[in-house]
């Protein structure tokens, strides 16, 4: 499996092909005294840092604390050697909330909801040798035994992400003559890619990025902005957790754009990875195989008669495929039943082309991993990119190979990934336009497909991050 963080956040053991800055550029106030020259740094066995002055005296240094918001507020990187404080983004934090609920007065208890990604479910199913449906039922039972009230599936919220992405692409395609940065539209579901784009290419690339929220954040809007009220809880009384295949999803959840100033709460309070779910099971001395199954919560889950549903188009959400088919029909009246992919330099860069009478009508691509992303950016900056849409993902092989997935044990990572892919693809697929509950929510929750509320709840904005000079200039 890929390393824990995408190359945006990682320096050592780099396998995403990014060469980030080696300085963390979080501004830190450094007290400078007149006449003092550069000091030496001594590192003790316990990890403490001491500044050794010219007179031989030693002064213990305070560690710089890096939070998730700092990760998104600078133009450097967090390295794998740094201690990243994820104070509100861990399975320990979830356990703390559940423990507090057991002793708190009824009016102080929180409504706890966990939304599980289909990629994480497939990883757990592979680890415990079971079907995705069995994994879903057993995980639901385990979480509810801990005190979780509802367990949902982000496949459901991905219906909104796919539908909004389809409509957004058609709007961009129709205005490409007057708006030179309408196309190519670049996917926005991968926070590792978004973080890199904002920091590295800033204002140049931001106009190209789809404004549609990821399934994680759509579910956050749905839970905090609709479901909580139905259950007679305010958003700040609701604790929403997601289970994701990717550590970068923790960064996404901590973006200021997804924070409610009115209620002082995030759309997603805590993100735990698939691997952290495994650690939670281990801490409880439980194997998922031994947990009794429980019925699935079907309100915000993609389930049909106790059968899980998913989307076609691969393990990263199927954005390319759904947008391609929709655009072909909507723009050119062409029905596409099967998408033909053409691999280029490597399996993580593929093209899809719609032609009629020798004329290219649509040209799409998928670019996974930072080597392919960098090549794409170079073409875009030179005006040489032929694409109308690109499904961009930071991890090689996409989300099923995310850094937060369960690691291989006694088998190769390649073999494990193939098992996870097979399990993920074994789920019956659905077409977002035909989901009755999604249609009802567009009317009841959002007031229509093109309403102002739909734009607020289902879309977001991005921010170019300017480089800053740091006072923290010790070179190691």
Short mmCIF file of C-alpha atoms in Angstrom, two decimals:
data_model
loop_
_atom_site.label_atom_id
_atom_site.label_comp_id
_atom_site.label_asym_id
_atom_site.label_seq_id
_atom_site.Cartn_x
_atom_site.Cartn_y
_atom_site.Cartn_z
CA UNK A 1 0.00 0.00 0.00
CA UNK A 2 1.05 3.61 -0.41
CA UNK A 3 2.74 5.52 2.40
CA UNK A 4 0.64 7.16 5.13
CA UNK A 5 0.53 10.66 3.66
CA UNK A 6 0.59 11.74 0.06
CA UNK A 7 3.78 13.32 -1.22
CA UNK A 8 2.34 16.73 -0.41
CA UNK A 9 2.84 16.01 3.28
CA UNK A 10 5.79 13.65 3.22
CA UNK A 11 9.54 13.90 2.78
CA UNK A 12 11.15 10.59 3.70
CA UNK A 13 10.36 7.36 1.82
CA UNK A 14 8.83 9.45 -0.93
CA UNK A 15 6.90 7.34 -3.38
CA UNK A 16 4.53 9.92 -4.85
CA UNK A 17 7.32 11.62 -6.80
CA UNK A 18 6.95 15.06 -5.23
CA UNK A 19 10.06 16.87 -4.09
CA UNK A 20 8.64 19.24 -1.48
CA UNK A 21 10.45 21.97 0.40
CA UNK A 22 12.37 20.65 3.38
CA UNK A 23 11.38 23.59 5.57
CA UNK A 24 8.10 23.72 7.42
CA UNK A 25 7.17 27.32 6.85
CA UNK A 26 4.72 27.84 9.70
CA UNK A 27 5.61 31.32 10.98
CA UNK A 28 7.24 31.00 14.39
CA UNK A 29 8.35 33.92 16.53
CA UNK A 30 12.05 33.61 17.33
CA UNK A 31 13.48 35.79 20.07
CA UNK A 32 16.77 37.23 18.84
CA UNK A 33 19.14 38.82 21.31
CA UNK A 34 21.82 41.32 20.25
CA UNK A 35 25.30 39.93 19.83
CA UNK A 36 24.24 36.29 19.76
CA UNK A 37 25.62 34.15 16.95
CA UNK A 38 24.23 30.88 15.62
CA UNK A 39 23.89 28.20 18.28
CA UNK A 40 24.37 24.45 18.10
CA UNK A 41 21.49 22.07 18.68
CA UNK A 42 21.83 18.91 20.79
CA UNK A 43 19.20 16.14 20.63
CA UNK A 44 18.83 14.02 23.76
CA UNK A 45 17.90 10.33 23.81
CA UNK A 46 14.37 11.19 24.88
CA UNK A 47 13.92 13.42 21.83
CA UNK A 48 14.36 16.73 23.67
CA UNK A 49 16.17 19.55 21.89
CA UNK A 50 18.76 21.75 23.65
CA UNK A 51 20.40 24.90 22.36
CA UNK A 52 24.10 24.97 23.24
CA UNK A 53 25.36 28.53 23.64
CA UNK A 54 28.93 29.77 23.10
CA UNK A 55 29.55 29.78 26.86
CA UNK A 56 28.64 26.07 27.01
CA UNK A 57 25.28 26.63 28.66
CA UNK A 58 22.31 24.53 27.50
CA UNK A 59 18.75 25.73 27.10
CA UNK A 60 15.85 23.36 26.42
CA UNK A 61 13.90 24.37 23.33
CA UNK A 62 10.14 24.32 23.05
CA UNK A 63 8.87 22.04 20.31
CA UNK A 64 7.05 23.74 17.47
CA UNK A 65 3.50 22.41 17.38
CA UNK A 66 2.01 21.84 13.96
CA UNK A 67 -1.75 21.46 13.64
CA UNK A 68 -3.81 20.35 10.68
CA UNK A 69 -4.83 23.93 9.96
CA UNK A 70 -1.15 24.88 9.76
CA UNK A 71 -0.74 22.21 7.08
CA UNK A 72 -3.26 24.05 4.95
CA UNK A 73 -1.99 27.53 5.81
CA UNK A 74 1.57 27.26 4.53
CA UNK A 75 3.37 26.44 1.31
CA UNK A 76 5.84 23.93 2.67
CA UNK A 77 5.23 20.43 3.90
CA UNK A 78 4.91 18.26 6.97
CA UNK A 79 7.63 15.65 6.90
CA UNK A 80 7.37 12.08 8.09
CA UNK A 81 9.95 12.92 10.77
CA UNK A 82 7.80 15.65 12.32
CA UNK A 83 5.32 15.05 15.12
CA UNK A 84 2.02 16.09 13.57
CA UNK A 85 -0.58 16.98 16.15
CA UNK A 86 -3.91 15.54 15.06
CA UNK A 87 -5.69 16.33 18.29
CA UNK A 88 -9.23 16.03 16.93
CA UNK A 89 -8.64 13.49 14.21
CA UNK A 90 -8.00 10.08 15.73
CA UNK A 91 -9.79 6.97 16.91
CA UNK A 92 -8.82 7.93 20.47
CA UNK A 93 -10.88 11.11 20.10
CA UNK A 94 -13.89 9.10 18.93
CA UNK A 95 -13.52 6.78 21.91
CA UNK A 96 -13.30 9.79 24.23
CA UNK A 97 -16.60 11.20 22.93
CA UNK A 98 -18.29 7.82 23.28
CA UNK A 99 -16.97 7.47 26.83
CA UNK A 100 -18.20 10.95 27.77
CA UNK A 101 -21.65 10.10 26.43
CA UNK A 102 -21.94 7.23 28.91
CA UNK A 103 -21.50 9.50 31.94
CA UNK A 104 -22.94 12.80 30.69
CA UNK A 105 -26.42 14.08 31.55
CA UNK A 106 -28.96 13.37 28.78
CA UNK A 107 -28.99 16.97 27.57
CA UNK A 108 -25.18 16.95 27.36
CA UNK A 109 -24.88 13.79 25.29
CA UNK A 110 -23.98 13.97 21.62
CA UNK A 111 -25.57 12.26 18.66
CA UNK A 112 -22.71 10.17 17.22
CA UNK A 113 -22.78 9.25 13.54
CA UNK A 114 -20.14 7.35 11.57
CA UNK A 115 -20.04 7.49 7.76
CA UNK A 116 -17.97 4.70 6.20
CA UNK A 117 -16.32 4.94 2.78
CA UNK A 118 -16.75 1.99 0.39
CA UNK A 119 -12.95 1.84 -0.07
CA UNK A 120 -12.45 1.32 3.67
CA UNK A 121 -15.17 -1.30 3.72
CA UNK A 122 -13.43 -3.23 0.91
CA UNK A 123 -10.11 -3.07 2.77
CA UNK A 124 -11.69 -4.47 5.94
CA UNK A 125 -13.46 -7.17 3.92
CA UNK A 126 -10.14 -8.24 2.39
CA UNK A 127 -8.43 -8.34 5.78
CA UNK A 128 -11.11 -10.48 7.43
CA UNK A 129 -11.90 -12.66 4.38
CA UNK A 130 -15.53 -11.68 4.04
CA UNK A 131 -17.84 -9.97 1.56
CA UNK A 132 -18.33 -6.19 1.63
CA UNK A 133 -21.91 -6.72 2.87
CA UNK A 134 -20.70 -8.89 5.76
CA UNK A 135 -18.05 -6.31 6.59
CA UNK A 136 -20.67 -3.53 6.55
CA UNK A 137 -23.04 -5.41 8.85
CA UNK A 138 -20.34 -6.45 11.32
CA UNK A 139 -18.74 -2.99 11.39
CA UNK A 140 -22.17 -1.47 12.05
CA UNK A 141 -22.64 -3.86 14.97
CA UNK A 142 -19.16 -3.16 16.39
CA UNK A 143 -19.58 0.61 16.23
CA UNK A 144 -23.07 0.52 17.75
CA UNK A 145 -21.79 -1.67 20.56
CA UNK A 146 -19.31 1.13 21.31
CA UNK A 147 -22.15 3.66 21.52
CA UNK A 148 -22.43 5.01 17.97
CA UNK A 149 -26.05 5.85 17.09
CA UNK A 150 -26.03 5.64 13.28
CA UNK A 151 -23.66 4.15 10.69
CA UNK A 152 -24.03 5.45 7.12
CA UNK A 153 -22.25 4.88 3.80
CA UNK A 154 -20.53 7.68 1.85
CA UNK A 155 -21.51 5.92 -1.39
CA UNK A 156 -24.83 7.63 -0.77
CA UNK A 157 -23.35 11.13 -0.55
CA UNK A 158 -21.19 10.37 -3.59
CA UNK A 159 -24.43 10.36 -5.61
CA UNK A 160 -24.62 14.11 -4.97
CA UNK A 161 -20.94 14.61 -5.83
CA UNK A 162 -21.34 12.76 -9.14
CA UNK A 163 -24.55 14.55 -10.11
CA UNK A 164 -23.14 17.99 -9.27
CA UNK A 165 -19.89 17.22 -11.12
CA UNK A 166 -21.85 16.18 -14.22
CA UNK A 167 -23.87 19.38 -14.29
CA UNK A 168 -20.85 21.53 -13.53
CA UNK A 169 -18.90 20.02 -16.43
CA UNK A 170 -21.70 20.68 -18.91
CA UNK A 171 -21.94 24.32 -17.74
CA UNK A 172 -18.18 24.75 -18.11
CA UNK A 173 -18.18 23.12 -21.56
CA UNK A 174 -20.90 25.47 -22.75
CA UNK A 175 -19.03 28.58 -21.62
CA UNK A 176 -15.54 27.56 -22.74
CA UNK A 177 -15.51 30.09 -25.59
CA UNK A 178 -15.82 33.12 -23.28
CA UNK A 179 -14.04 31.55 -20.28
CA UNK A 180 -10.59 30.26 -21.24
CA UNK A 181 -10.16 28.58 -17.83
CA UNK A 182 -13.48 26.73 -17.87
CA UNK A 183 -11.74 23.64 -19.24
CA UNK A 184 -10.17 21.28 -18.52
CA UNK A 185 -12.23 20.67 -15.41
CA UNK A 186 -10.08 18.92 -12.81
CA UNK A 187 -11.57 16.59 -10.20
CA UNK A 188 -11.80 17.86 -6.64
CA UNK A 189 -12.51 14.77 -4.50
CA UNK A 190 -8.86 14.12 -3.56
CA UNK A 191 -7.60 16.42 -0.75
CA UNK A 192 -3.95 15.46 -1.32
CA UNK A 193 -4.20 16.81 -4.86
CA UNK A 194 -6.12 19.91 -3.73
CA UNK A 195 -3.53 20.69 -1.05
CA UNK A 196 -0.73 20.36 -3.63
CA UNK A 197 -2.60 22.44 -6.20
CA UNK A 198 -3.27 25.31 -3.79
CA UNK A 199 0.29 25.41 -2.48
CA UNK A 200 2.26 24.69 -5.63
CA UNK A 201 0.24 26.14 -8.52
CA UNK A 202 -2.13 28.46 -6.66
CA UNK A 203 -4.12 30.97 -8.66
CA UNK A 204 -3.06 29.43 -11.97
CA UNK A 205 -4.77 26.08 -11.40
CA UNK A 206 -7.65 26.96 -9.03
CA UNK A 207 -10.08 28.13 -11.80
CA UNK A 208 -9.81 24.69 -13.42
CA UNK A 209 -10.70 22.72 -10.28
CA UNK A 210 -14.28 21.50 -9.89
CA UNK A 211 -16.10 23.31 -7.09
CA UNK A 212 -18.11 20.21 -6.18
CA UNK A 213 -17.55 18.94 -2.65
CA UNK A 214 -16.16 15.46 -2.04
CA UNK A 215 -18.50 12.71 -0.79
CA UNK A 216 -17.02 13.14 2.71
CA UNK A 217 -17.92 16.82 2.86
CA UNK A 218 -21.31 16.37 1.17
CA UNK A 219 -22.12 13.85 3.91
CA UNK A 220 -20.92 16.42 6.43
CA UNK A 221 -23.36 18.99 5.04
CA UNK A 222 -26.16 16.44 4.99
CA UNK A 223 -25.57 15.27 8.58
CA UNK A 224 -24.99 18.67 10.20
CA UNK A 225 -27.34 20.68 7.99
CA UNK A 226 -30.29 18.31 7.71
CA UNK A 227 -30.23 15.01 9.60
CA UNK A 228 -29.25 16.53 12.96
CA UNK A 229 -32.27 18.82 12.88
CA UNK A 230 -34.54 15.89 12.00
CA UNK A 231 -33.25 14.15 15.12
CA UNK A 232 -33.78 17.33 17.19
CA UNK A 233 -30.07 17.91 17.73
CA UNK A 234 -28.20 21.09 16.88
CA UNK A 235 -25.11 20.74 14.64
CA UNK A 236 -22.77 21.29 17.61
CA UNK A 237 -24.56 18.52 19.56
CA UNK A 238 -23.87 16.13 16.69
CA UNK A 239 -20.52 14.34 16.42
CA UNK A 240 -19.85 13.18 12.87
CA UNK A 241 -17.03 10.75 12.11
CA UNK A 242 -15.93 9.40 8.74
CA UNK A 243 -13.90 6.28 8.00
CA UNK A 244 -11.60 6.94 5.06
CA UNK A 245 -8.80 5.21 3.09
CA UNK A 246 -6.66 8.33 3.19
CA UNK A 247 -4.89 10.42 5.86
CA UNK A 248 -5.29 13.54 3.74
CA UNK A 249 -9.03 13.38 4.42
CA UNK A 250 -8.16 14.59 7.93
CA UNK A 251 -6.75 17.73 6.33
CA UNK A 252 -9.85 18.17 4.24
CA UNK A 253 -12.15 17.96 7.25
CA UNK A 254 -10.09 20.60 9.06
CA UNK A 255 -10.36 23.21 6.29
CA UNK A 256 -11.89 26.50 7.54
CA UNK A 257 -14.32 26.35 4.60
CA UNK A 258 -16.03 23.39 6.27
CA UNK A 259 -16.44 25.03 9.67
CA UNK A 260 -19.71 26.57 10.87
CA UNK A 261 -19.07 29.89 12.60
CA UNK A 262 -22.68 29.99 13.79
CA UNK A 263 -22.49 26.68 15.65
CA UNK A 264 -18.70 26.53 16.12
CA UNK A 265 -18.52 23.04 14.68
CA UNK A 266 -17.07 21.24 11.68
CA UNK A 267 -19.12 19.39 9.08
CA UNK A 268 -16.93 16.37 9.83
CA UNK A 269 -15.63 16.37 13.40
CA UNK A 270 -13.25 13.44 13.14
CA UNK A 271 -11.72 11.34 10.36
CA UNK A 272 -10.30 7.93 11.13
CA UNK A 273 -8.56 5.74 8.60
CA UNK A 274 -9.27 2.10 7.82
CA UNK A 275 -6.07 1.21 9.67
CA UNK A 276 -7.30 3.09 12.74
CA UNK A 277 -10.52 1.06 12.69
CA UNK A 278 -8.34 -2.06 12.77
CA UNK A 279 -6.42 -0.63 15.76
CA UNK A 280 -9.71 0.15 17.49
CA UNK A 281 -10.77 -3.48 17.02
CA UNK A 282 -7.42 -4.68 18.35
CA UNK A 283 -7.63 -2.38 21.40
CA UNK A 284 -11.01 -3.93 22.20
CA UNK A 285 -9.58 -7.43 21.68
CA UNK A 286 -12.14 -8.09 18.94
CA UNK A 287 -11.85 -9.65 15.50
CA UNK A 288 -14.42 -8.33 13.03
CA UNK A 289 -15.04 -11.94 11.97
CA UNK A 290 -16.36 -12.74 15.47
CA UNK A 291 -18.76 -9.79 15.68
CA UNK A 292 -22.44 -10.60 15.20
CA UNK A 293 -24.00 -8.87 12.22
CA UNK A 294 -26.44 -6.00 12.64
CA UNK A 295 -28.99 -4.54 10.21
CA UNK A 296 -27.69 -1.64 8.14
CA UNK A 297 -28.96 1.91 8.62
CA UNK A 298 -30.59 2.51 5.25
CA UNK A 299 -31.57 6.18 5.53
CA UNK A 300 -28.31 7.55 4.12
CA UNK A 301 -26.78 4.37 2.78
CA UNK A 302 -26.71 2.89 -0.70
CA UNK A 303 -28.58 -0.32 0.05
CA UNK A 304 -31.27 -2.19 -1.89
CA UNK A 305 -33.04 -4.98 0.02
CA UNK A 306 -29.97 -5.61 2.17
CA UNK A 307 -27.73 -5.49 -0.91
CA UNK A 308 -24.94 -2.92 -1.05
CA UNK A 309 -24.82 -0.57 -4.02
CA UNK A 310 -21.85 1.25 -5.53
CA UNK A 311 -20.84 3.18 -8.62
CA UNK A 312 -19.11 2.07 -11.80
CA UNK A 313 -15.89 3.60 -13.00
CA UNK A 314 -13.18 2.38 -10.63
CA UNK A 315 -12.16 2.61 -7.00
CA UNK A 316 -11.80 6.40 -6.85
CA UNK A 317 -15.45 7.22 -7.30
CA UNK A 318 -16.05 6.87 -11.02
CA UNK A 319 -16.08 10.60 -11.73
CA UNK A 320 -14.59 10.33 -15.22
CA UNK A 321 -17.03 7.64 -16.32
CA UNK A 322 -20.17 9.29 -14.97
CA UNK A 323 -19.30 12.76 -16.30
CA UNK A 324 -18.25 11.31 -19.68
CA UNK A 325 -21.50 9.39 -20.19
CA UNK A 326 -23.64 12.32 -19.02
CA UNK A 327 -21.81 14.87 -21.19
CA UNK A 328 -21.95 12.64 -24.29
CA UNK A 329 -25.73 12.37 -23.94
CA UNK A 330 -26.41 15.93 -22.79
CA UNK A 331 -24.11 17.76 -25.21
CA UNK A 332 -24.10 15.51 -28.28
CA UNK A 333 -27.07 13.16 -27.91
CA UNK A 334 -24.77 10.12 -27.91
CA UNK A 335 -25.58 7.18 -25.64
CA UNK A 336 -22.40 5.63 -24.20
CA UNK A 337 -22.93 2.24 -22.58
CA UNK A 338 -19.31 1.23 -22.03
CA UNK A 339 -16.25 3.45 -21.60
CA UNK A 340 -13.09 2.36 -23.43
CA UNK A 341 -9.89 3.35 -21.61
CA UNK A 342 -6.59 3.79 -23.44
CA UNK A 343 -3.50 3.44 -21.17
CA UNK A 344 -0.71 5.85 -22.06
CA UNK A 345 2.79 5.95 -20.48
CA UNK A 346 1.66 3.94 -17.43
CA UNK A 347 -1.47 2.31 -15.99
CA UNK A 348 -2.13 5.37 -13.84
CA UNK A 349 -2.58 7.66 -16.83
CA UNK A 350 -5.40 6.73 -19.18
CA UNK A 351 -7.42 8.48 -21.87
CA UNK A 352 -11.03 8.24 -22.98
CA UNK A 353 -12.10 9.84 -26.26
CA UNK A 354 -15.51 10.39 -27.86
CA UNK A 355 -15.33 10.76 -31.64
CA UNK A 356 -17.88 11.28 -34.38
CA UNK A 357 -17.03 11.29 -38.09
CA UNK A 358 -13.32 11.64 -37.27
CA UNK A 359 -13.88 14.66 -35.01
CA UNK A 360 -12.97 14.51 -31.33
CA UNK A 361 -15.96 15.66 -29.31
CA UNK A 362 -14.73 14.83 -25.79
CA UNK A 363 -11.29 13.88 -24.52
CA UNK A 364 -10.99 12.83 -20.87
CA UNK A 365 -8.12 11.43 -18.82
CA UNK A 366 -7.38 9.94 -15.42
CA UNK A 367 -4.09 10.94 -13.74
CA UNK A 368 -3.13 9.10 -10.55
CA UNK A 369 0.04 9.72 -8.55
CA UNK A 370 2.15 12.86 -8.51
CA UNK A 371 4.40 11.92 -11.41
CA UNK A 372 1.38 11.99 -13.71
CA UNK A 373 -0.07 15.05 -11.98
CA UNK A 374 3.15 17.00 -12.52
CA UNK A 375 3.22 16.04 -16.19
CA UNK A 376 -0.40 17.17 -16.49
CA UNK A 377 0.41 20.53 -14.86
CA UNK A 378 3.36 21.09 -17.19
CA UNK A 379 1.15 20.48 -20.23
CA UNK A 380 -1.53 22.76 -18.85
CA UNK A 381 0.93 25.59 -18.24
CA UNK A 382 2.32 25.25 -21.77
CA UNK A 383 -1.17 25.26 -23.23
CA UNK A 384 -0.64 21.73 -24.54
CA UNK A 385 -3.30 19.84 -22.59
CA UNK A 386 -5.92 18.37 -24.97
CA UNK A 387 -8.32 17.31 -22.25
CA UNK A 388 -11.79 18.52 -21.33
CA UNK A 389 -11.81 16.69 -17.98
CA UNK A 390 -9.20 14.95 -15.81
CA UNK A 391 -9.90 12.68 -12.84
CA UNK A 392 -6.94 13.58 -10.60
CA UNK A 393 -5.95 11.46 -7.59
CA UNK A 394 -2.80 11.79 -5.48
CA UNK A 395 -2.28 8.09 -4.77
CA UNK A 396 -0.91 5.73 -7.43
CA UNK A 397 -3.72 3.25 -8.25
CA UNK A 398 -6.21 5.66 -6.67
CA UNK A 399 -8.22 5.63 -3.43
CA UNK A 400 -8.26 1.86 -2.93
CA UNK A 401 -4.48 2.18 -2.50
CA UNK A 402 -4.76 5.07 -0.04
CA UNK A 403 -2.21 5.46 2.72
CA UNK A 404 -4.82 4.86 5.40
CA UNK A 405 -5.78 1.40 4.15
CA UNK A 406 -4.85 -1.79 6.01
CA UNK A 407 -1.31 -2.98 5.30
CA UNK A 408 -0.42 -6.31 3.75
CA UNK A 409 0.53 -9.12 6.11
CA UNK A 410 2.06 -12.31 4.71
CA UNK A 411 1.33 -11.29 1.13
CA UNK A 412 2.55 -8.70 -1.31
CA UNK A 413 0.99 -5.24 -1.39
CA UNK A 414 0.14 -5.84 -5.05
CA UNK A 415 -1.78 -9.04 -4.26
CA UNK A 416 -3.67 -7.32 -1.44
CA UNK A 417 -4.60 -4.39 -3.66
CA UNK A 418 -5.98 -6.80 -6.26
CA UNK A 419 -8.13 -8.46 -3.58
CA UNK A 420 -9.42 -5.09 -2.39
CA UNK A 421 -10.21 -4.05 -5.97
CA UNK A 422 -12.07 -7.31 -6.62
CA UNK A 423 -14.16 -6.92 -3.47
CA UNK A 424 -14.89 -3.26 -4.22
CA UNK A 425 -16.05 -4.11 -7.75
CA UNK A 426 -18.21 -7.03 -6.56
CA UNK A 427 -20.88 -4.62 -5.33
CA UNK A 428 -23.86 -4.00 -7.61
CA UNK A 429 -23.72 -0.56 -9.25
CA UNK A 430 -26.42 2.11 -9.23
CA UNK A 431 -27.06 5.16 -11.40
CA UNK A 432 -27.16 8.38 -9.31
CA UNK A 433 -30.04 9.88 -11.32
CA UNK A 434 -32.26 6.94 -10.35
CA UNK A 435 -31.75 7.15 -6.59
CA UNK A 436 -35.18 8.09 -5.21
CA UNK A 437 -33.89 9.30 -1.83
CA UNK A 438 -31.38 11.62 -3.50
CA UNK A 439 -34.17 13.11 -5.64
CA UNK A 440 -36.31 13.67 -2.54
CA UNK A 441 -33.44 15.32 -0.66
CA UNK A 442 -32.77 17.71 -3.54
CA UNK A 443 -36.34 18.95 -3.07
CA UNK A 444 -36.85 18.66 0.71
CA UNK A 445 -33.37 19.65 1.91
CA UNK A 446 -31.95 21.81 -0.89
CA UNK A 447 -35.04 23.30 -2.53
CA UNK A 448 -34.22 22.04 -6.01
CA UNK A 449 -31.22 21.01 -8.08
CA UNK A 450 -30.13 24.52 -9.05
CA UNK A 451 -31.10 26.32 -5.86
CA UNK A 452 -28.86 28.71 -3.97
CA UNK A 453 -28.85 26.29 -1.04
CA UNK A 454 -27.64 23.46 -3.29
CA UNK A 455 -24.77 25.68 -4.38
CA UNK A 456 -23.85 26.42 -0.76
CA UNK A 457 -24.20 22.89 0.59
CA UNK A 458 -22.69 20.95 -2.31
CA UNK A 459 -19.94 23.26 -3.55
CA UNK A 460 -16.84 24.93 -2.10
CA UNK A 461 -13.98 27.29 -2.95
CA UNK A 462 -10.19 27.00 -3.01
CA UNK A 463 -7.40 29.31 -1.90
CA UNK A 464 -4.03 30.07 -3.40
CA UNK A 465 -1.38 29.79 -0.68
CA UNK A 466 1.35 32.38 -0.93
CA UNK A 467 4.88 31.49 0.11
CA UNK A 468 5.99 33.02 3.38
CA UNK A 469 9.35 33.59 4.99
CA UNK A 470 9.80 31.78 8.29
CA UNK A 471 11.87 32.70 11.28
CA UNK A 472 12.33 29.00 11.94
CA UNK A 473 15.43 28.61 9.78
CA UNK A 474 17.48 25.93 11.49
CA UNK A 475 18.90 23.60 8.87
CA UNK A 476 19.31 20.00 9.93
#
